[in-house]
Amino acid sequence: MDKLDEILSKYKDTKGALIPILQEVQEGFGYLPKDVMVRIAKDLKIPVSRVYGVATFYAQFYLAPYGKYTIRVCRGTACHIQGAKKVLSAIKNITGLEEGETSQDLRFTLETVSCLGACALAPIMMINKDYFGKMTPQKAATILRRYREE
Amino acid sequence: MKGYRTNIMVCAGTNCISNKSWEVKEALEAEIAKRGLEDEILVVPTGCVGFCAVGPIIIVQPEGIFYQSVKVSDVSHLVEEHFLKGKLVKSLMYVPPGEKEPIPKMKDIVFFRDQRLIALRSRGMINPERIEEYIGLDGYKALAKALTSMTPEEVIEEVKASGLRGRGGAGFPTGLKWESRKKAKDYPKYVICNADEGDPGAFMDRSIIEADPHSVIEGMAIGAYAIGASYGYIYTRVEYPLAIKRMEWAIQQAREYGLLGENIFGTGFNFNMGIFKGAGAFVCGETTSLVTSIEGRAPEPRQRPPRTELWNKPTVINNVETWANVPAIILEGAEWFSQIGTETSKGTKVFSLAGKINNAGLIEVPMGITLREMVYKIGGGIPNEKKFKAVQTGGPSGGCIPESLLDLPVDYERLTEAGAMMGSGGMIVMDENTCMVDVAKYFLEFLRDESCGKCSSCREGISAMLEIVTNICQGKGREGDIEFLEELGAAVTDTSLCGLGQSAPNPVLSTIRYFRDEYEAHIQERRCPAGVCKELIQYSINPEICTGCLLCVKTCPNEAIVGEKKRPQTINLDKCIKCGVCFEVCKFKAVVIT
């Protein structure tokens, strides 16, 4: 909990610090554990329901541990018309995951995002901070194999 | 400062980086050092150059030689030929489609030739991580001019006279917005940069920040001076790590140079700013939601008017591109700016071209240019000689514009009249293989997921429309569905609180308006003319073309393709899941969709 104290004291005098605090806590803890959210609420003197409301509204926050590799498949318009759905269903097939799920071994989390903003390379996916452009179902299989065997 | 005879500008925008341009940059540096040229030639990483389709891009200055699709393996040869022997490397140059002769210089390439750069004025010219390079191109001169020789009122008058309107989509006159906040006598005041670029298909805001972060900082500082604000927020998407990094770095450098902080230019003007990382919610692009988000709440929109105010204090929110235009207007003058564009829409607009188009990338053009020029001239037309079907503008709030309107001059009013909207400037080109009912379904799915849920008309209305459109795509459409969609769409528009809900029916209504026949084909004939809607199509293999190479057999995820080697294959329709992989992999185009 030392880490949490450190984050909370850093934002002690910041107005509207809830979202930056949750972002830093998630970076430190990997997700937002329930007891930590309760502590944050207490410290900021706001209801737990508000912390929970924010944590569940925004796509960035996780209430449970997520995978070592987060696969983000872009569902932007350019990606959609260039076959993002086929790429997504191939990835679902390979990983056995549905959108928003994490594998039991905590290796992969599968997500879709509204747009990754690299539309010239559509369809596109991201694994953690790496981009993979002009995806096809086969390319996805090759790339995922690499992350699997690692 | 050391002088170099040549600068090699390597594009380090997100598109090029994902094509390994950073590795190319490092290889260039290593190769140049190896050849002992490091005192003559400097390698400079720049922001996005715009021609993303042919990345990684490098430009050799001062000559302006343009090399494309440069790979690490090309570097040694390139350095040897170009920088030692002084010979141009033709194989890495751009060749226009259908022609043989490559074009050496960037300024002669059609994609660049017809552009007019204001917001992107420094693109590809500077290293975004060095403030000195921005200053070298007259950076912060406009701020100095405003602070030392203009009153806040004069700054506002200049912006008003320029005719600048919000580049985020709605097109509200920027000067008027500033003036109303200037009049408020409640302090502190705030300026906010809306960099929550959520519209799928739009990536100009990210590119501006990645390529030229100081232009945004300078614009905001000028705006803050005009309205009397002391603090600014840049609200940016967390999905844009590179933009966040460069902006953080730029703010720090500006502080070190005294361009942010106390007593800027010794004028007594104090202004500082910080980045607020949005946590992933499309609705935050709507200004009242954005403000609610900074205050640390779930971003539900509020009633407007009165106004969009942070902590109930006077606040001006403009989008990235709008802010980036401000320094140029102050420096060059309103008259110069207002000569560009149309009667009601002044200046230029940045568009991202994506989808079924050859020259995908980022362009900046004068307002009033036609869609045809954008798609066919600058954009280089449709790949594989397919037929143009529509261009989608304005993201999920916008609409699809058909071929008959390609000669429409692009400005705020014309696009709205056509049932689309300017939006942030994403242009997605669609060809004959795009199903417009599927596109409508796509946007409804997107909006259903992103609706904040506050208004029942948006929350339930979008879901209801999606259900109907999904049924149509699955061949379960009924007579009267189209009319009901129109009625429902009008109700959602009329009764939703914020821009997201009010414009949510646009993609459906505009596709019905221009592509009603496609809806009718789905409903009456149970047919998807573009061959996209899974439930209405079948895959088969043409035995006269199939060579029996078995590539499709190996890639089929459900073992649905059977046959002997070197003999035509057949698809077992009971097992086929219509994933389309066979269609993609077949080199002989033997797989057909009916």
XYZ file of C-alpha atoms in Angstrom:
744
model
C 0.000 0.000 0.000
C 3.060 2.290 0.173
C 2.805 2.818 -3.536
C -0.820 3.870 -3.183
C 0.046 6.391 -0.463
C 2.707 7.810 -2.689
C 0.276 8.300 -5.580
C -2.409 9.764 -3.335
C -0.071 12.271 -1.741
C 1.226 13.314 -5.155
C -2.293 14.380 -6.150
C -3.272 15.751 -2.741
C -3.737 19.289 -3.982
C -4.904 18.550 -7.518
C -8.495 19.303 -8.378
C -10.330 16.477 -10.107
C -7.489 14.029 -9.630
C -9.562 10.849 -9.682
C -8.808 9.785 -13.258
C -5.041 10.437 -13.136
C -4.929 8.600 -9.785
C -6.744 5.585 -11.220
C -4.409 5.619 -14.230
C -1.321 5.585 -12.047
C -2.741 2.998 -9.688
C -3.523 0.734 -12.602
C -0.020 1.165 -13.937
C 1.391 0.207 -10.553
C -1.000 -2.616 -9.598
C -1.846 -3.899 -13.063
C -5.561 -3.357 -12.438
C -7.901 -1.682 -9.955
C -8.433 -3.961 -6.946
C -11.607 -3.367 -4.969
C -9.914 -2.469 -1.671
C -7.731 0.062 -3.453
C -10.777 1.778 -4.971
C -12.344 1.946 -1.499
C -9.161 3.543 -0.136
C -9.084 6.095 -2.960
C -12.689 7.055 -2.293
C -11.995 7.514 1.392
C -8.920 9.592 0.722
C -10.642 11.855 -1.812
C -13.732 12.039 0.399
C -16.050 10.910 -2.395
C -18.472 7.978 -2.487
C -17.081 4.618 -3.590
C -19.893 4.542 -6.142
C -18.298 7.474 -7.955
C -14.915 5.786 -8.132
C -16.598 2.615 -9.351
C -18.676 4.609 -11.830
C -15.598 6.183 -13.359
C -13.633 2.926 -13.325
C -16.364 1.088 -15.193
C -17.257 3.851 -17.663
C -13.849 4.286 -19.254
C -12.441 1.567 -21.458
C -8.929 1.973 -20.104
C -9.642 0.634 -16.625
C -9.597 -3.013 -15.592
C -11.212 -4.412 -12.484
C -9.402 -7.728 -12.813
C -5.828 -8.633 -13.780
C -5.243 -8.579 -17.498
C -2.865 -10.344 -19.819
C 0.834 -9.795 -20.351
C -0.015 -8.985 -23.954
C -3.046 -6.885 -24.749
C -4.181 -7.419 -28.331
C -6.125 -4.408 -29.569
C -7.931 -4.876 -32.850
C -8.953 -1.614 -34.465
C -12.605 -1.334 -35.414
C -12.278 2.049 -37.130
C -14.178 2.680 -40.349
C -11.164 2.248 -42.616
C -10.288 -1.012 -40.874
C -13.885 -2.206 -41.004
C -14.236 -1.852 -44.757
C -10.845 -3.464 -45.308
C -11.736 -6.607 -43.395
C -11.070 -6.002 -39.679
C -13.902 -8.358 -38.773
C -12.191 -11.269 -40.474
C -8.989 -10.482 -38.631
C -10.863 -10.273 -35.348
C -12.644 -13.565 -35.831
C -9.353 -15.239 -36.743
C -7.797 -13.912 -33.542
C -10.795 -15.087 -31.542
C -10.385 -18.511 -33.101
C -6.687 -18.722 -32.323
C -6.796 -17.396 -28.770
C -10.185 -18.783 -27.814
C -11.019 -15.382 -26.353
C -13.984 -13.105 -26.870
C -13.658 -9.324 -26.768
C -12.783 -8.133 -23.283
C -11.583 -11.547 -22.099
C -8.229 -12.548 -20.660
C -6.714 -15.988 -21.046
C -6.407 -18.098 -17.908
C -2.623 -18.130 -18.083
C -2.747 -14.292 -18.158
C -0.855 -14.209 -21.427
C -3.393 -12.497 -23.686
C -6.209 -9.984 -23.300
C -8.314 -9.346 -26.379
C -9.908 -5.956 -26.959
C -11.294 -3.884 -29.780
C -10.697 -0.138 -29.940
C -12.633 2.542 -31.741
C -9.724 3.736 -33.869
C -5.980 3.505 -33.519
C -5.450 6.472 -35.821
C -3.141 4.723 -38.256
C -5.781 4.317 -40.937
C -3.382 4.242 -43.881
C -2.287 0.824 -42.649
C -5.784 -0.603 -42.225
C -6.715 -3.109 -41.015
C -4.492 -2.670 -38.018
C -3.883 -4.249 -34.640
C -1.702 -3.427 -31.705
C -0.036 -5.724 -29.224
C 0.961 -3.674 -26.193
C 2.744 -0.733 -27.798
C 3.594 -2.306 -31.168
C 1.524 -1.688 -34.288
C 0.869 -4.267 -36.981
C -0.553 -2.897 -40.209
C -2.307 -4.329 -43.288
C -3.451 -7.339 -41.319
C -4.913 -10.522 -42.728
C -6.157 -13.572 -40.830
C -2.971 -15.414 -41.809
C -0.696 -12.603 -40.726
C -2.489 -12.471 -37.403
C -1.872 -16.185 -36.923
C 1.858 -15.820 -37.627
C 2.252 -12.857 -35.306
C 0.307 -14.454 -32.472
C 2.334 -17.627 -32.765
C 5.419 -15.554 -32.048
C 3.900 -14.079 -28.895
C 2.638 -17.456 -27.827
C 5.934 -19.231 -28.061
C 7.875 -16.462 -26.435
C 25.452 25.403 -34.101
C 27.121 23.022 -36.485
C 26.312 23.332 -40.173
C 25.531 20.288 -42.298
C 25.515 20.123 -46.068
C 22.584 17.735 -46.055
C 19.729 16.868 -43.740
C 18.002 13.518 -44.094
C 14.485 13.917 -42.780
C 13.078 10.555 -41.711
C 9.332 10.443 -41.105
C 8.689 9.313 -37.545
C 4.910 9.582 -37.499
C 2.960 6.618 -36.185
C 2.224 5.146 -39.621
C 5.864 5.204 -40.692
C 7.121 4.026 -37.305
C 4.888 0.991 -37.530
C 6.538 0.361 -40.886
C 9.913 0.409 -39.096
C 11.053 3.939 -39.921
C 12.822 4.238 -36.561
C 14.996 1.247 -37.493
C 15.694 2.929 -40.842
C 16.731 6.102 -39.037
C 19.123 4.197 -36.808
C 20.539 2.282 -39.758
C 21.097 5.556 -41.620
C 22.938 7.043 -38.658
C 25.123 3.974 -38.321
C 25.875 3.834 -42.035
C 26.717 7.533 -42.198
C 29.056 7.224 -39.247
C 30.649 4.160 -40.817
C 31.394 6.143 -43.961
C 32.761 9.072 -41.970
C 30.023 11.449 -43.113
C 28.654 12.305 -39.690
C 30.007 15.858 -39.781
C 28.369 16.573 -43.132
C 25.049 14.800 -42.957
C 22.478 14.965 -40.185
C 19.631 12.499 -39.772
C 16.502 14.203 -38.409
C 13.394 12.353 -37.232
C 10.308 14.394 -38.166
C 6.585 14.202 -37.626
C 4.156 12.760 -40.143
C 4.837 13.809 -43.743
C 1.364 12.728 -44.792
C 1.915 10.257 -47.613
C 1.400 7.337 -45.261
C 0.597 4.841 -48.013
C 4.223 4.742 -49.187
C 6.028 4.896 -45.839
C 8.634 4.799 -44.451
C 9.452 8.097 -46.125
C 12.720 9.973 -46.142
C 13.338 13.387 -47.652
C 16.807 14.663 -48.458
C 17.128 18.396 -47.873
C 17.839 21.027 -49.105
C 17.124 19.446 -52.522
C 13.808 17.933 -51.438
C 14.461 14.471 -52.869
C 11.707 12.067 -51.876
C 12.395 8.393 -51.152
C 9.608 5.994 -50.265
C 9.122 2.530 -48.768
C 12.690 2.609 -47.506
C 13.744 -0.550 -45.722
C 16.724 -1.136 -43.460
C 18.197 -3.326 -46.187
C 18.122 -0.359 -48.610
C 20.164 1.911 -46.389
C 23.699 0.875 -47.271
C 23.029 1.127 -51.008
C 21.265 4.472 -50.587
C 24.106 6.041 -48.625
C 26.677 4.728 -51.085
C 24.844 5.963 -54.184
C 23.234 9.177 -53.057
C 25.594 10.543 -50.444
C 28.956 9.256 -51.694
C 28.537 9.108 -55.463
C 25.882 11.818 -55.713
C 23.566 9.606 -57.783
C 19.829 9.447 -57.166
C 18.400 6.023 -56.352
C 15.546 5.562 -58.791
C 14.291 2.327 -57.303
C 13.264 4.123 -54.108
C 11.466 6.963 -55.821
C 7.786 7.530 -56.293
C 6.378 6.446 -59.637
C 2.851 7.677 -60.459
C 0.425 4.803 -61.177
C 0.502 3.821 -64.837
C 3.751 5.683 -65.528
C 7.336 4.573 -65.772
C 9.459 7.599 -64.941
C 10.014 8.209 -61.241
C 9.596 11.687 -59.741
C 12.624 12.757 -57.710
C 11.362 15.843 -55.925
C 8.661 15.953 -53.314
C 7.213 19.211 -54.630
C 6.565 17.670 -58.062
C 4.528 14.751 -56.751
C 0.797 15.326 -57.315
C -0.040 14.263 -53.779
C 1.943 17.193 -52.388
C 1.657 19.685 -55.242
C -1.948 20.734 -54.710
C -1.829 21.010 -50.958
C -1.767 24.269 -49.050
C -0.159 24.028 -45.640
C -1.134 26.204 -42.685
C -1.886 23.908 -39.763
C 0.719 21.449 -41.051
C 3.153 24.200 -42.030
C 6.205 22.624 -40.387
C 5.491 19.053 -41.315
C 8.518 17.061 -42.255
C 10.729 20.123 -41.776
C 11.549 19.944 -38.106
C 12.368 17.554 -35.346
C 9.292 17.835 -33.119
C 11.369 17.057 -30.060
C 13.551 20.170 -30.440
C 11.977 23.536 -29.683
C 14.925 25.292 -31.349
C 13.828 23.973 -34.735
C 10.291 25.284 -34.236
C 11.671 28.658 -33.198
C 13.926 28.576 -36.255
C 10.792 28.514 -38.438
C 9.336 31.647 -36.793
C 7.899 29.647 -33.915
C 6.628 31.686 -30.956
C 6.983 34.840 -33.005
C 3.197 35.159 -33.145
C 2.989 34.858 -29.367
C 5.644 37.556 -29.012
C 3.739 39.762 -31.435
C 0.443 39.274 -29.616
C 1.890 39.877 -26.161
C 4.058 42.855 -26.999
C 2.143 44.741 -29.671
C -1.525 43.726 -29.482
C -4.216 44.073 -26.839
C -6.352 41.014 -26.065
C -9.209 42.750 -27.866
C -7.074 43.194 -30.968
C -6.135 39.504 -30.925
C -9.814 38.562 -30.779
C -10.665 41.009 -33.567
C -7.926 39.495 -35.727
C -9.196 35.959 -35.182
C -12.769 37.079 -35.822
C -11.761 38.854 -39.025
C -9.876 35.798 -40.242
C -13.113 33.809 -40.341
C -11.505 30.849 -38.565
C -14.102 28.274 -37.513
C -13.769 25.267 -35.239
C -11.944 22.434 -36.979
C -13.376 19.788 -34.678
C -16.475 19.565 -36.805
C -19.241 21.883 -35.713
C -17.570 24.924 -37.236
C -18.418 27.520 -34.605
C -16.574 30.829 -35.268
C -13.484 30.765 -33.044
C -13.280 34.537 -32.505
C -16.881 34.728 -31.294
C -16.274 31.912 -28.850
C -13.260 33.741 -27.457
C -15.100 37.033 -27.247
C -17.920 35.613 -25.140
C -15.428 34.201 -22.604
C -13.378 37.353 -22.648
C -16.433 39.277 -21.441
C -16.978 36.969 -18.456
C -15.442 38.463 -15.354
C -14.920 35.332 -13.326
C -11.402 34.031 -12.676
C -9.432 31.828 -13.137
C -10.324 31.132 -16.751
C -9.219 28.099 -18.755
C -8.310 27.176 -22.290
C -8.563 23.552 -23.374
C -7.260 21.757 -26.409
C -9.604 18.966 -27.439
C -7.243 16.240 -28.647
C -9.663 13.457 -27.841
C -9.695 12.454 -31.464
C -12.227 9.668 -31.416
C -13.773 9.729 -34.879
C -12.719 6.530 -36.562
C -10.760 7.378 -39.681
C -9.442 10.724 -38.439
C -5.830 11.028 -37.412
C -4.918 14.654 -38.107
C -4.885 15.786 -34.506
C -2.520 13.046 -33.522
C -0.306 13.906 -36.499
C -0.224 17.623 -35.702
C 0.810 16.916 -32.125
C 3.365 14.344 -33.200
C 4.805 16.596 -35.907
C 4.527 20.066 -34.430
C 3.451 20.166 -30.775
C 4.660 23.723 -30.234
C 2.198 25.123 -32.784
C -0.594 23.948 -30.481
C 1.073 25.303 -27.351
C 1.656 28.656 -29.024
C -1.941 28.849 -30.267
C -3.253 28.078 -26.805
C -1.004 30.676 -25.187
C -2.313 33.302 -27.623
C -5.905 32.267 -26.891
C -5.224 32.377 -23.158
C -3.860 35.907 -23.481
C -6.912 36.949 -25.477
C -9.497 35.737 -22.978
C -7.417 36.197 -19.821
C -6.865 32.535 -18.954
C -4.009 31.391 -16.761
C -4.099 27.642 -17.262
C -4.593 25.262 -20.166
C -5.342 21.571 -20.526
C -4.554 19.364 -23.462
C -7.081 16.553 -23.318
C -5.643 13.714 -25.342
C -6.437 10.083 -25.950
C -4.503 7.567 -23.946
C -4.258 5.455 -27.123
C -1.796 7.993 -28.560
C 1.387 7.285 -26.590
C 3.756 9.000 -29.027
C 1.667 12.178 -29.153
C 1.552 12.294 -25.346
C 5.304 11.805 -25.101
C 6.079 14.552 -27.610
C 3.613 16.967 -26.056
C 4.994 16.381 -22.556
C 8.456 17.028 -23.875
C 7.349 20.161 -25.758
C 5.637 21.656 -22.693
C 8.762 21.077 -20.634
C 10.960 22.751 -23.259
C 8.590 25.705 -23.562
C 8.790 26.145 -19.786
C 12.572 26.048 -19.875
C 12.555 28.757 -22.515
C 10.190 30.914 -20.472
C 7.457 30.578 -23.107
C 5.175 29.061 -20.518
C 5.115 30.105 -16.882
C 5.355 33.472 -15.180
C 5.860 36.814 -16.854
C 6.158 35.544 -20.438
C 8.284 37.858 -22.639
C 8.519 40.195 -19.643
C 4.924 41.307 -20.225
C 3.454 40.165 -16.933
C 1.367 37.496 -18.700
C 1.294 34.198 -16.808
C 0.216 30.980 -18.442
C 0.873 27.321 -17.817
C -0.548 24.063 -19.072
C -0.694 20.332 -18.552
C -1.846 17.174 -20.287
C -4.960 15.318 -19.242
C -5.020 11.762 -20.517
C -8.504 10.661 -21.502
C -9.219 7.148 -20.330
C -10.955 5.814 -23.399
C -14.482 7.099 -23.978
C -15.613 8.401 -27.359
C -18.214 10.714 -25.836
C -15.401 12.794 -24.261
C -14.872 14.475 -27.620
C -18.166 16.236 -26.886
C -17.108 19.350 -25.029
C -19.386 19.224 -22.005
C -18.417 15.582 -21.470
C -14.750 16.440 -21.848
C -15.028 19.041 -19.112
C -16.874 16.593 -16.851
C -14.087 14.110 -17.451
C -11.371 16.574 -16.372
C -13.378 17.180 -13.226
C -12.985 13.485 -12.481
C -16.420 12.129 -13.268
C -18.017 9.744 -15.705
C -18.344 11.886 -18.827
C -22.045 12.505 -19.213
C -22.907 15.589 -21.257
C -24.651 18.564 -19.717
C -27.310 20.901 -20.945
C -26.065 23.774 -23.128
C -26.443 26.714 -22.896
C -25.398 28.258 -20.570
C -21.861 27.271 -21.500
C -19.214 24.637 -21.409
C -17.332 25.522 -18.265
C -14.631 23.781 -16.296
C -15.153 24.065 -12.531
C -17.894 26.575 -13.441
C -15.294 29.025 -14.717
C -15.137 30.619 -18.177
C -13.522 28.113 -20.526
C -12.622 28.062 -24.199
C -12.320 24.663 -25.852
C -10.906 24.381 -29.348
C -9.620 21.426 -31.236
C -5.961 20.749 -32.075
C -6.127 21.924 -35.676
C -7.938 25.136 -34.699
C -5.229 25.994 -32.167
C -2.492 25.187 -34.685
C -4.006 27.729 -37.111
C -3.912 30.587 -34.606
C -0.174 31.473 -34.685
C -0.246 31.656 -38.496
C -3.239 34.022 -38.411
C -1.622 36.347 -35.866
C 1.653 36.360 -37.761
C 0.379 36.667 -41.330
C -2.820 38.569 -40.588
C -6.534 37.952 -40.915
C -6.647 39.301 -44.432
C -4.159 36.766 -45.724
C -6.049 33.916 -44.067
C -9.506 34.990 -45.181
C -8.464 35.086 -48.826
C -8.139 31.314 -48.752
C -11.286 29.203 -48.886
C -14.952 29.860 -49.626
C -17.457 32.546 -48.667
C -18.409 30.901 -45.381
C -15.422 28.653 -44.689
C -12.047 30.330 -44.603
C -8.579 28.872 -44.663
C -7.604 25.272 -45.171
C -8.710 21.958 -43.748
C -6.698 18.884 -42.936
C -8.251 15.635 -44.126
C -7.191 12.077 -43.598
C -7.714 9.923 -46.658
C -8.246 6.274 -45.867
C -10.146 3.229 -46.979
C -10.195 2.142 -50.619
C -7.860 4.791 -51.927
C -4.373 4.609 -53.412
C -2.712 7.539 -51.672
C -3.900 7.020 -48.142
C -2.560 9.669 -45.826
C -2.957 13.155 -44.492
C -3.569 16.212 -46.647
C -4.218 19.895 -46.077
C -6.176 21.690 -48.790
C -7.961 25.022 -49.210
C -11.640 24.951 -48.258
C -13.794 24.710 -51.351
C -11.775 22.048 -53.150
C -14.028 19.357 -54.634
C -14.272 15.819 -53.349
C -13.329 14.620 -56.816
C -10.017 16.462 -56.671
C -9.329 14.989 -53.277
C -10.205 11.418 -54.183
C -8.917 11.211 -57.729
C -6.155 13.788 -57.982
C -4.465 13.996 -54.608
C -5.767 10.624 -53.472
C -4.766 8.897 -56.698
C -8.116 7.122 -57.163
C -9.343 3.681 -56.144
C -7.017 0.652 -56.034
C -7.428 -2.265 -58.451
C -9.563 -0.181 -60.809
C -12.628 -0.737 -58.688
C -15.616 1.533 -58.963
C -16.071 4.378 -56.485
C -19.171 4.051 -54.365
C -19.098 6.630 -51.584
C -16.944 8.719 -49.359
C -17.795 8.796 -45.687
C -17.027 12.064 -43.922
C -17.485 13.264 -40.384
C -17.100 9.946 -38.559
C -20.087 8.445 -36.750
C -21.836 11.825 -36.864
C -21.350 12.206 -40.580
C -22.703 10.609 -43.677
C -21.873 8.861 -46.930
C -21.645 10.982 -50.056
C -22.322 9.244 -53.389
C -20.598 9.621 -56.734
C -23.213 12.072 -58.035
C -22.015 14.638 -55.496
C -18.276 14.237 -56.090
C -18.050 17.737 -57.532
C -19.317 19.237 -54.326
C -16.995 21.961 -53.060
C -16.017 20.982 -49.546
C -16.989 23.454 -46.852
C -19.058 23.323 -43.675
C -22.369 24.257 -45.298
C -22.139 22.122 -48.441
C -21.304 18.948 -46.524
C -24.165 19.508 -44.067
C -26.596 20.080 -46.921
C -25.490 16.774 -48.400
C -26.456 15.015 -45.169
C -22.879 14.528 -44.029
C -20.710 16.895 -42.032
C -17.183 18.241 -41.937
C -16.455 16.559 -38.632
C -12.813 16.411 -37.791
C -11.920 15.603 -41.405
C -11.792 11.843 -41.758
C -12.568 10.761 -45.320
C -13.108 7.064 -45.827
C -13.410 6.054 -49.443
C -15.613 3.080 -50.236
C -15.688 1.073 -53.446
C -18.163 -1.285 -55.083
C -17.213 -4.057 -52.640
C -18.501 -2.066 -49.665
C -22.067 -2.754 -48.550
C -23.743 0.456 -47.440
C -26.226 -1.309 -45.173
C -23.288 -3.005 -43.475
C -21.628 0.410 -43.094
C -24.769 1.756 -41.419
C -24.766 -1.268 -39.134
C -21.117 -0.708 -38.324
C -21.704 2.877 -37.199
C -24.751 1.912 -35.143
C -22.715 -0.762 -33.342
C -20.036 1.799 -32.680
C -22.510 4.355 -31.350
C -24.400 1.825 -29.262
C -21.132 0.966 -27.523
C -20.144 4.595 -27.076
C -23.460 6.159 -26.065
C -23.050 7.270 -22.452
C -26.588 6.137 -21.723
C -27.865 9.346 -20.197
C -30.677 10.011 -22.702
C -33.061 7.166 -23.338
C -33.613 8.337 -26.917
C -29.932 7.831 -27.745
C -29.445 4.719 -25.618
C -32.589 2.893 -26.700
C -33.065 4.553 -30.070
C -29.674 3.492 -31.400
C -30.184 -0.052 -30.125
C -33.564 -0.243 -31.819
C -32.155 1.051 -35.100
C -29.294 -1.426 -34.855
C -31.725 -4.298 -34.363
C -33.617 -3.368 -37.514
C -30.490 -2.860 -39.609
C -29.013 -6.134 -38.334
C -32.169 -7.928 -39.388
C -31.921 -6.359 -42.837
C -28.307 -7.545 -43.145
C -29.358 -11.054 -42.154
C -32.079 -11.228 -44.762
C -34.834 -10.788 -42.184
C -35.841 -7.294 -43.242
C -39.519 -6.431 -43.662
C -41.467 -3.987 -45.764
C -41.694 -0.696 -43.927
C -38.342 -1.088 -42.171
C -36.773 1.750 -44.146
C -39.582 4.157 -43.320
C -39.479 3.159 -39.680
C -35.718 3.779 -39.572
C -36.276 7.251 -40.975
C -38.925 8.020 -38.382
C -36.869 6.633 -35.516
C -33.795 8.526 -36.719
C -35.667 11.812 -36.686
C -36.874 11.131 -33.146
C -33.354 10.354 -31.858
C -32.030 13.533 -33.461
C -34.764 15.683 -31.971
C -34.708 14.378 -28.442
C -31.054 13.698 -27.545
C -29.079 16.101 -25.381
C -25.631 16.151 -26.947
C -24.062 16.071 -30.366
C -23.392 12.336 -30.234
C -27.069 11.449 -29.961
C -28.313 14.225 -32.209
C -26.089 13.111 -35.059
C -26.146 9.367 -34.384
C -28.784 8.600 -37.052
C -26.791 10.405 -39.784
C -24.941 7.356 -41.138
C -28.237 5.468 -41.453
C -30.220 8.377 -42.866
C -27.560 9.343 -45.404
C -27.133 5.771 -46.644
C -30.905 5.465 -47.005
C -30.984 8.784 -48.842
C -28.379 7.832 -51.422
C -28.342 4.032 -51.428
C -31.969 3.123 -50.857
C -31.714 0.519 -53.622
C -29.184 -1.442 -51.580
C -31.525 -1.520 -48.591
C -34.328 -2.641 -50.896
C -32.215 -5.403 -52.427
C -31.528 -6.741 -48.922
C -35.179 -6.559 -47.894
C -37.026 -7.564 -51.045
C -34.598 -9.890 -52.793
C -32.631 -11.089 -49.754
C -29.510 -10.127 -51.659
C -26.396 -8.173 -50.695
C -25.244 -6.512 -53.942
C -21.733 -5.886 -52.635
C -21.300 -9.461 -51.417
C -20.535 -8.537 -47.831
C -23.426 -9.599 -45.593
C -22.559 -13.141 -44.500
C -26.078 -14.487 -44.242
C -26.879 -13.474 -47.802
C -23.821 -14.795 -49.612
C -22.246 -18.117 -50.454
C -18.676 -19.029 -51.266
C -17.916 -21.500 -54.026
C -14.948 -22.512 -56.121
C -14.931 -22.150 -59.883
C -13.677 -25.578 -61.085
C -12.425 -24.117 -64.337
C -9.979 -21.828 -62.583
C -9.012 -23.873 -59.515
C -5.598 -25.532 -59.901
C -5.872 -27.673 -56.786
C -2.899 -26.006 -55.092
C -4.590 -26.689 -51.744
C -3.605 -23.344 -50.243
C -7.231 -22.680 -49.291
C -7.553 -26.165 -47.817
C -4.602 -25.504 -45.545
C -5.896 -22.132 -44.371
C -9.576 -22.994 -43.944
C -10.174 -22.923 -40.173
C -13.087 -25.344 -40.348
C -11.911 -28.004 -42.820
C -14.758 -27.078 -45.131
C -12.821 -27.417 -48.401
C -12.350 -30.880 -49.883
C -10.880 -32.380 -53.013
C -7.844 -34.166 -54.431
C -4.508 -32.531 -54.986
C -4.125 -30.837 -58.374
C -7.870 -31.230 -58.954
C -10.547 -28.555 -58.506
C -11.692 -28.235 -54.884
C -15.207 -27.845 -53.550
C -16.601 -26.080 -50.496
C -18.808 -28.012 -48.123
C -21.504 -25.422 -47.457
C -22.637 -27.144 -44.252
C -19.220 -26.639 -42.738
C -18.368 -23.251 -44.285
C -18.408 -20.473 -41.699
C -18.051 -17.788 -44.406
C -14.906 -16.350 -42.901
C -13.616 -15.501 -46.374
C -10.070 -16.706 -45.769
C -10.138 -18.888 -48.917
C -11.227 -15.887 -50.949
C -8.308 -13.877 -49.577
C -5.589 -16.468 -50.083
C -6.506 -17.783 -53.542
C -3.919 -16.519 -55.994
C -6.003 -17.525 -59.000
C -9.251 -15.795 -57.968
C -11.015 -19.161 -58.189
C -13.117 -18.537 -55.088
C -16.302 -16.680 -55.957
C -18.955 -14.990 -53.873
C -22.564 -15.286 -54.982
